[in-house]
mmCIF file of C-alpha atoms in Angstrom:
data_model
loop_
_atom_site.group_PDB
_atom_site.id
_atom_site.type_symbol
_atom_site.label_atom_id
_atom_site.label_comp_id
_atom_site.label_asym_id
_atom_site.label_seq_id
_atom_site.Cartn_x
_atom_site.Cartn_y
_atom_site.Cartn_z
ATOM 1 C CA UNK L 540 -27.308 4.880 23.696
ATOM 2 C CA UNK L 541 -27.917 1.458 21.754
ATOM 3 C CA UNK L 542 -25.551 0.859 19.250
ATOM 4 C CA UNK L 543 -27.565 -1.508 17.498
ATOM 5 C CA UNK L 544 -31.181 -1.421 17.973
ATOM 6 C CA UNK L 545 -33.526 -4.172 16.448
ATOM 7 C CA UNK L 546 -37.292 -3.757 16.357
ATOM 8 C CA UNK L 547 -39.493 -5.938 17.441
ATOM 9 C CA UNK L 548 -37.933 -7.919 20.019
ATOM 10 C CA UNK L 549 -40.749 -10.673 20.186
ATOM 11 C CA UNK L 550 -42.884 -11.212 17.105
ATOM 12 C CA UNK L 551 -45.615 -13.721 16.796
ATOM 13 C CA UNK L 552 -47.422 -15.125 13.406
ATOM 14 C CA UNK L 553 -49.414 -17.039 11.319
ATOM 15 C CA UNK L 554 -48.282 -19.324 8.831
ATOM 16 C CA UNK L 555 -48.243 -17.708 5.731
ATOM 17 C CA UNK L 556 -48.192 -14.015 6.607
ATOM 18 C CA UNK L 557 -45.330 -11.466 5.915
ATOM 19 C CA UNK L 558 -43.522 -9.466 8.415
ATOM 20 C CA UNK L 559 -40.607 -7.531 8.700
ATOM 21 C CA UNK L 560 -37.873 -6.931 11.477
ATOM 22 C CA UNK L 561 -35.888 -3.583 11.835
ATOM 23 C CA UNK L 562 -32.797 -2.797 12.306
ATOM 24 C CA UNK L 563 -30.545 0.551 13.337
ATOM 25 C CA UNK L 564 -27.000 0.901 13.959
ATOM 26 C CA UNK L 565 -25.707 4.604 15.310
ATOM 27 C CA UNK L 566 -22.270 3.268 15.294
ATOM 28 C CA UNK L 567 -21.709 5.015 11.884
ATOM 29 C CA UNK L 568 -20.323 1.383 10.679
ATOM 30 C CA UNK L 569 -20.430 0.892 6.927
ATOM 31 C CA UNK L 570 -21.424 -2.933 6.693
ATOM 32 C CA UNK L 571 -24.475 -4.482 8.763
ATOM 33 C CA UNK L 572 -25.540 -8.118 8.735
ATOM 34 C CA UNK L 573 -28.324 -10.934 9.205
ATOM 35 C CA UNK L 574 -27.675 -13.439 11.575
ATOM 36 C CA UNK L 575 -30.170 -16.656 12.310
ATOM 37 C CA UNK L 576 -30.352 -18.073 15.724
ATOM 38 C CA UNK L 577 -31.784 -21.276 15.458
ATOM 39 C CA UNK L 578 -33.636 -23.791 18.039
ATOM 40 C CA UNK L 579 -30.589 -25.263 19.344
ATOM 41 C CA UNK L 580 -28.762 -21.915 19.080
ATOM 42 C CA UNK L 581 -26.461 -22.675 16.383
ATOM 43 C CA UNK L 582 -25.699 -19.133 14.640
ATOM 44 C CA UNK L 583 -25.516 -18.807 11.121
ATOM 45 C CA UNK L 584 -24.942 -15.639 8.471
ATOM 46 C CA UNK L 585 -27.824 -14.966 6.361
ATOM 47 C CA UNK L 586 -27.143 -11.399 4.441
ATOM 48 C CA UNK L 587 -24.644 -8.813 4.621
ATOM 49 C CA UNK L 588 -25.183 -5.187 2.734
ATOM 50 C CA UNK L 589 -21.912 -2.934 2.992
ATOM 51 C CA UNK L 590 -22.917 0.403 1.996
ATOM 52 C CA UNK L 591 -26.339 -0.493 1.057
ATOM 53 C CA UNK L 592 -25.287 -3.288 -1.333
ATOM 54 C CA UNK L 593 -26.138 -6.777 -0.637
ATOM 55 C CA UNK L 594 -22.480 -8.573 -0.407
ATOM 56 C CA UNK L 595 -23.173 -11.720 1.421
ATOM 57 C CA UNK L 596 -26.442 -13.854 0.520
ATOM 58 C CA UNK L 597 -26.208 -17.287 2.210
ATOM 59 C CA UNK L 598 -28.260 -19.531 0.013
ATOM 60 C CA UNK L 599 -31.264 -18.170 1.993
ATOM 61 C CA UNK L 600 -34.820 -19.165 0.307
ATOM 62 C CA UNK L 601 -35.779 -15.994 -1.679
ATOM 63 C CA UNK L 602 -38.589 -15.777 0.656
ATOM 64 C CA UNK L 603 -36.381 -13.317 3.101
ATOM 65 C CA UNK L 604 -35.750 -10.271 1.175
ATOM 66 C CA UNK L 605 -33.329 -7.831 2.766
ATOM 67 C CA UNK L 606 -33.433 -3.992 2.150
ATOM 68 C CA UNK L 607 -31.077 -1.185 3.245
ATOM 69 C CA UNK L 608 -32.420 2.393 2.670
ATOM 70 C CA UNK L 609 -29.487 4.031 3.863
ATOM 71 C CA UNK L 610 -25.758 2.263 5.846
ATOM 72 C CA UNK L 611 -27.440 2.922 9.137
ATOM 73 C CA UNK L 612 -30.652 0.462 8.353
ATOM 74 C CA UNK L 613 -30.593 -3.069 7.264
ATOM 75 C CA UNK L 614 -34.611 -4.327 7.409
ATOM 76 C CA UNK L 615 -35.469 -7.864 7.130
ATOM 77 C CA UNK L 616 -38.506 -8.728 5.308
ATOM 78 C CA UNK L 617 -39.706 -12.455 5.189
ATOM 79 C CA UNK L 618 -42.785 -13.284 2.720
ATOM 80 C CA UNK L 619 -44.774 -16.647 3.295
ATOM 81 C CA UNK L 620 -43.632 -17.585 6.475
ATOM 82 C CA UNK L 621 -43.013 -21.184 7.328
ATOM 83 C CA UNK L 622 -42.739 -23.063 11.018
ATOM 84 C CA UNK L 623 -39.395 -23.317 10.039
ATOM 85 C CA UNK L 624 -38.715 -19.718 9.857
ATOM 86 C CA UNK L 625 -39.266 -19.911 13.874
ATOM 87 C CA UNK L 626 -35.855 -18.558 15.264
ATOM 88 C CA UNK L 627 -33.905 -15.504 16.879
ATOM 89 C CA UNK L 628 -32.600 -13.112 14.005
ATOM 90 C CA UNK L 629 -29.646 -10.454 14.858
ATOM 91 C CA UNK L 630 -28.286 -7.437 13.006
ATOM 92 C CA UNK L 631 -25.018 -6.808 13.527
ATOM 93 C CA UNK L 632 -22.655 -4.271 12.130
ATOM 94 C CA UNK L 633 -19.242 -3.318 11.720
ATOM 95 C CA UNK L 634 -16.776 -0.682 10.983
ATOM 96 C CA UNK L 635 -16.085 -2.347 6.872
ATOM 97 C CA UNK L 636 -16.115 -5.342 5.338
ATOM 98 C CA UNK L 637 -12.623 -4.394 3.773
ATOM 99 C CA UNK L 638 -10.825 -5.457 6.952
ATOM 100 C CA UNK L 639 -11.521 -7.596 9.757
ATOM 101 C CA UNK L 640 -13.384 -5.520 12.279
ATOM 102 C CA UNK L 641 -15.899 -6.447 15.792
ATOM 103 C CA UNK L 642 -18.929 -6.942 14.890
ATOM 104 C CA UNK L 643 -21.646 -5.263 17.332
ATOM 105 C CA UNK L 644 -24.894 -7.393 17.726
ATOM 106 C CA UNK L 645 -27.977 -6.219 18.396
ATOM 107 C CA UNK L 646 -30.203 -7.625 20.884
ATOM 108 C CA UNK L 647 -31.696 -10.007 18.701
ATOM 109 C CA UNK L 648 -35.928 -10.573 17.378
ATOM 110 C CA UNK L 649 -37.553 -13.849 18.507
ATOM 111 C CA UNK L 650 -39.581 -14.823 15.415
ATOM 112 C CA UNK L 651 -42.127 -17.665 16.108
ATOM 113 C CA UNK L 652 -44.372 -18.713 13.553
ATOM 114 C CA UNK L 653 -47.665 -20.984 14.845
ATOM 115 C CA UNK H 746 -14.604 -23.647 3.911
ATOM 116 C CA UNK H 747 -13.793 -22.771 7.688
ATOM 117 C CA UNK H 748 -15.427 -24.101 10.577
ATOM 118 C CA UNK H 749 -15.241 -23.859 14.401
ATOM 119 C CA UNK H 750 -15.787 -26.544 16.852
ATOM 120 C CA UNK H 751 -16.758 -26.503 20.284
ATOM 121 C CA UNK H 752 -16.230 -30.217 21.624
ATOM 122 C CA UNK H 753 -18.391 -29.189 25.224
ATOM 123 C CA UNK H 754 -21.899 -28.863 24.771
ATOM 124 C CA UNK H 755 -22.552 -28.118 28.527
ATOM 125 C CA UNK H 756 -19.940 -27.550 30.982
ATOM 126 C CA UNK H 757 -20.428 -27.205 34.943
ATOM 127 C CA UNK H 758 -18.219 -25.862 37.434
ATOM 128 C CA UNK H 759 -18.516 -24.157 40.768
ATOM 129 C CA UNK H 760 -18.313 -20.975 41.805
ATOM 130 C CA UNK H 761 -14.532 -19.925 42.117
ATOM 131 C CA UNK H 762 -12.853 -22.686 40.352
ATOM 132 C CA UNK H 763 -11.231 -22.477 37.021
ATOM 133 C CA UNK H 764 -12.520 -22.228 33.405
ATOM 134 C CA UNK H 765 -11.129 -23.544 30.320
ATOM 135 C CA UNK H 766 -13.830 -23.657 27.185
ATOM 136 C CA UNK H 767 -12.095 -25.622 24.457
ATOM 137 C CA UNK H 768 -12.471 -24.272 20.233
ATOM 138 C CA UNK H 769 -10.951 -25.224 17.493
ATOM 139 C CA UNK H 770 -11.319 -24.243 14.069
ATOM 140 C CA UNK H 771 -10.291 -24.980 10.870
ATOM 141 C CA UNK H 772 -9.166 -22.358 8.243
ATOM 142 C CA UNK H 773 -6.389 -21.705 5.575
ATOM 143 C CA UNK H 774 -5.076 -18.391 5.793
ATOM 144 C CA UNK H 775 -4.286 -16.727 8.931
ATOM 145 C CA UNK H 776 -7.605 -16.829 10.958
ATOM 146 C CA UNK H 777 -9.390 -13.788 12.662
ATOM 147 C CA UNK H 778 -10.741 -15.477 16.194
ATOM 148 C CA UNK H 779 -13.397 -13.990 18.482
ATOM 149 C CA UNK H 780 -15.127 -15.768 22.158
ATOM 150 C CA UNK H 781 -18.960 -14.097 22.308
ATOM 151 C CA UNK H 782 -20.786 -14.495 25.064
ATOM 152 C CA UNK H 783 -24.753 -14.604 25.128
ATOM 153 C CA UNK H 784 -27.014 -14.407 28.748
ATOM 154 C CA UNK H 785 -30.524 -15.866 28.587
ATOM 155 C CA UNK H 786 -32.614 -13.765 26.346
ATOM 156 C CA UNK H 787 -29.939 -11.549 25.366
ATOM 157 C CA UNK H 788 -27.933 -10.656 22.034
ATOM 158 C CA UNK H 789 -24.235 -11.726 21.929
ATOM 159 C CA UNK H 790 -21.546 -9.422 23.724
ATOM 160 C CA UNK H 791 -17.891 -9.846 22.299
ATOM 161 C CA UNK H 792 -15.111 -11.179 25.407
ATOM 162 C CA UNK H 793 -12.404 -10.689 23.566
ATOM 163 C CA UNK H 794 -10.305 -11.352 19.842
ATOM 164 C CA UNK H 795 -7.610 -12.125 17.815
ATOM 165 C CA UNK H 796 -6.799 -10.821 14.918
ATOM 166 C CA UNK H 797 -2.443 -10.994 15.132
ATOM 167 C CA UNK H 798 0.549 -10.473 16.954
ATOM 168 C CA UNK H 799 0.389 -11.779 21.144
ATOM 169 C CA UNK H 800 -1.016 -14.857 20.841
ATOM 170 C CA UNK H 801 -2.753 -14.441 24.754
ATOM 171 C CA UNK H 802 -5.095 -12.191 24.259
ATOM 172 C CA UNK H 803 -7.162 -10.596 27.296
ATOM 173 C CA UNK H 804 -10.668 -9.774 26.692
ATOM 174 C CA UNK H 805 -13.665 -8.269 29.495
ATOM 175 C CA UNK H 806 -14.384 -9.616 32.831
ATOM 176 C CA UNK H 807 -11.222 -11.461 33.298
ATOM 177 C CA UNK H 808 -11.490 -13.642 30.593
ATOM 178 C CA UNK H 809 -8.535 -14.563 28.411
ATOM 179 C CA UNK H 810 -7.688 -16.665 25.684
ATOM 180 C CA UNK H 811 -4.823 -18.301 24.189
ATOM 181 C CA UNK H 812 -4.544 -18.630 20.182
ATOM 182 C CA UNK H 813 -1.877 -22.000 19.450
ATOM 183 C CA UNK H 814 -1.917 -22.357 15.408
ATOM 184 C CA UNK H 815 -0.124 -25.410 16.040
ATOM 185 C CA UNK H 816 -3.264 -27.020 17.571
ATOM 186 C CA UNK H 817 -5.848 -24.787 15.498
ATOM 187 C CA UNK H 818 -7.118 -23.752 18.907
ATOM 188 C CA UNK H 819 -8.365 -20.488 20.501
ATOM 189 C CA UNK H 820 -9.551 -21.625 23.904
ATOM 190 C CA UNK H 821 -10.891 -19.563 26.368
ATOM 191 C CA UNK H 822 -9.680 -19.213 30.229
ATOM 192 C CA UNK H 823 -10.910 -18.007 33.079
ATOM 193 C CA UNK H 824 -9.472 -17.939 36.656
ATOM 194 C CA UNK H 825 -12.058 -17.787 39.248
ATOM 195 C CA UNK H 826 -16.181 -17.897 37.958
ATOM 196 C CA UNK H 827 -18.847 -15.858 39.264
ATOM 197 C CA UNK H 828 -22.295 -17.106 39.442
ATOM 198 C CA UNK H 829 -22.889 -14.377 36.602
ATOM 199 C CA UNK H 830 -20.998 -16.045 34.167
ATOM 200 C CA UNK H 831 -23.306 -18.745 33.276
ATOM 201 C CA UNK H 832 -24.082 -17.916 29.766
ATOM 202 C CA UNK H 833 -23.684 -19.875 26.263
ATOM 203 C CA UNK H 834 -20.048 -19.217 24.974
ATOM 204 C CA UNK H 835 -19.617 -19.107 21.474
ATOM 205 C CA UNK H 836 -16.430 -19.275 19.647
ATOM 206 C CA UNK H 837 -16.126 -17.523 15.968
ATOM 207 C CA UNK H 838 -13.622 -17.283 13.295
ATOM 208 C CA UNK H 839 -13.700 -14.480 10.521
ATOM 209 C CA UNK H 840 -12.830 -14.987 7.037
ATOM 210 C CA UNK H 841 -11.896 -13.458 3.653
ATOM 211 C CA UNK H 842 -13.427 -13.877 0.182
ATOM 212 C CA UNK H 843 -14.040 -12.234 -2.501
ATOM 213 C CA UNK H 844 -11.728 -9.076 -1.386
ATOM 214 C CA UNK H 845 -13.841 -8.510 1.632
ATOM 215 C CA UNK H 846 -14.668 -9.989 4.615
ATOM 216 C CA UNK H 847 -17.444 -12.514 5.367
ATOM 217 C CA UNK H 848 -19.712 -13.017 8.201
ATOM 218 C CA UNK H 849 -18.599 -15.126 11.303
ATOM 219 C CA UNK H 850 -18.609 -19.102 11.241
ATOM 220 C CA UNK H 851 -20.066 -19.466 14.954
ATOM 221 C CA UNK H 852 -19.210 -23.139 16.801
ATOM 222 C CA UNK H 853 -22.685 -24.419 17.983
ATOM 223 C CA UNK H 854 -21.886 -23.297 21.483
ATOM 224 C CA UNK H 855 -21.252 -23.936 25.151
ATOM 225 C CA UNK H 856 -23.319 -23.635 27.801
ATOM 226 C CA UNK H 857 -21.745 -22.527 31.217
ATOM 227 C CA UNK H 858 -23.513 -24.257 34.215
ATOM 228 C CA UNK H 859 -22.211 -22.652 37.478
ATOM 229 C CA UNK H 860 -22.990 -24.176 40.926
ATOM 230 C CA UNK H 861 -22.578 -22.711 44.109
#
């Protein structure tokens, strides 16, 4: 069983279209998170939502609008994409943001924008 | 605000030899430390953490690390490689604000070159 799924795993776009990535955790965790991967693999926190409310919001361009229907779902939606958008985005969850827990990553979407 | 840094971009050693990847970080209170590990194409897998108490810490295959808060260091050790563990190594710290916790500051990474 995959703890924490991501869907898709390769995604491909034009400048200037939307897309979303998805994201699953069966882990039962409370918070879940965006991370971005970027071209020379430095990681860095974008979002986290505990309990469907947006805690963390790294001074991300309001183009990348996160959305969490329910705890076990944190979707990543990204209006206007730029070349500079071009990355690998993970999910990750863990057990509460109350207390230092593991975070579980998912397997990560490779976003490239052309 | 905290930060991690991870002085070895790429490191090489053969098969068999010894491993030590070097981090140090940089944070006020008392720091929650974690080694990832990431294979080509794949997400990141957690090796092993610190969060308090026994400052060597053992994590998955065979790796260990050694927290010294005198030295704001949390390097990670390895005996003997395999030619599996060539991976990128990342080294994390967690932190608290606000009443909760915040995401991980990653270290930009190193990248494990094993020869045979």
């Amino acid at each position: 069983d995959t703890a924490v799924s991501q869907t898709p795993k390769y995604l491909v776009t034009q400048m200037g279209n939307d897309k979303s990535i998805k994201c699953e955790q069966n882990l039962g965790h409370d918070t879940m998170y965006w991370y971005k991967q970027d071209s020379k693999k430095f990681l860095k926190i974008m979002f986290s939502y505990n309990n469907k409310e947006l805690i963390i919001n790294e001074t991300v361009p309001n183009r990348f609008s996160p959305k969490s229907p329910d705890k076990a779902h944190l979707n990543l939606h990204i209006n206007s994409l730029e070349l500079g958008d071009s990355a690998v985005y993970f999910c990750a969850s863990s057990q509460s943001f109350l207390s230092y827990n593991e975070q579980f990553f998912g397997p990560g979407t490779r976003l490239t924008v052309l | 605000a905290q930060s991690v840094t991870q002085p070895d971009i790429h490191i090489t050693v053969s098969e068999g030899a010894s491993l030590e990847l070097r981090c140090n970080y940089s944070y006020g209170a008392t720091p929650y430390l974690f080694w990832y590990v990431q294979s080509p194409g794949q997400g990141l897998q957690l090796l092993l953490k610190y969060f308090s108490g026994d400052t060597l810490v053992q994590g998955i295959k065979g790796f260990e690390a050694e927290f010294k808060r005198s030295q704001s260091s949390f390097n990670l050790r390895k005996p003997s490689v395999h030619w599996s563990d060539a991976a990128e190594y990342f080294c994390a710290v967690g932190s608290y604000s606000g009443g909760g916790a915040d995401g991980l500051t990653f270290g930009k990474g190193t990248h494990l070159i094993i020869q045979p």
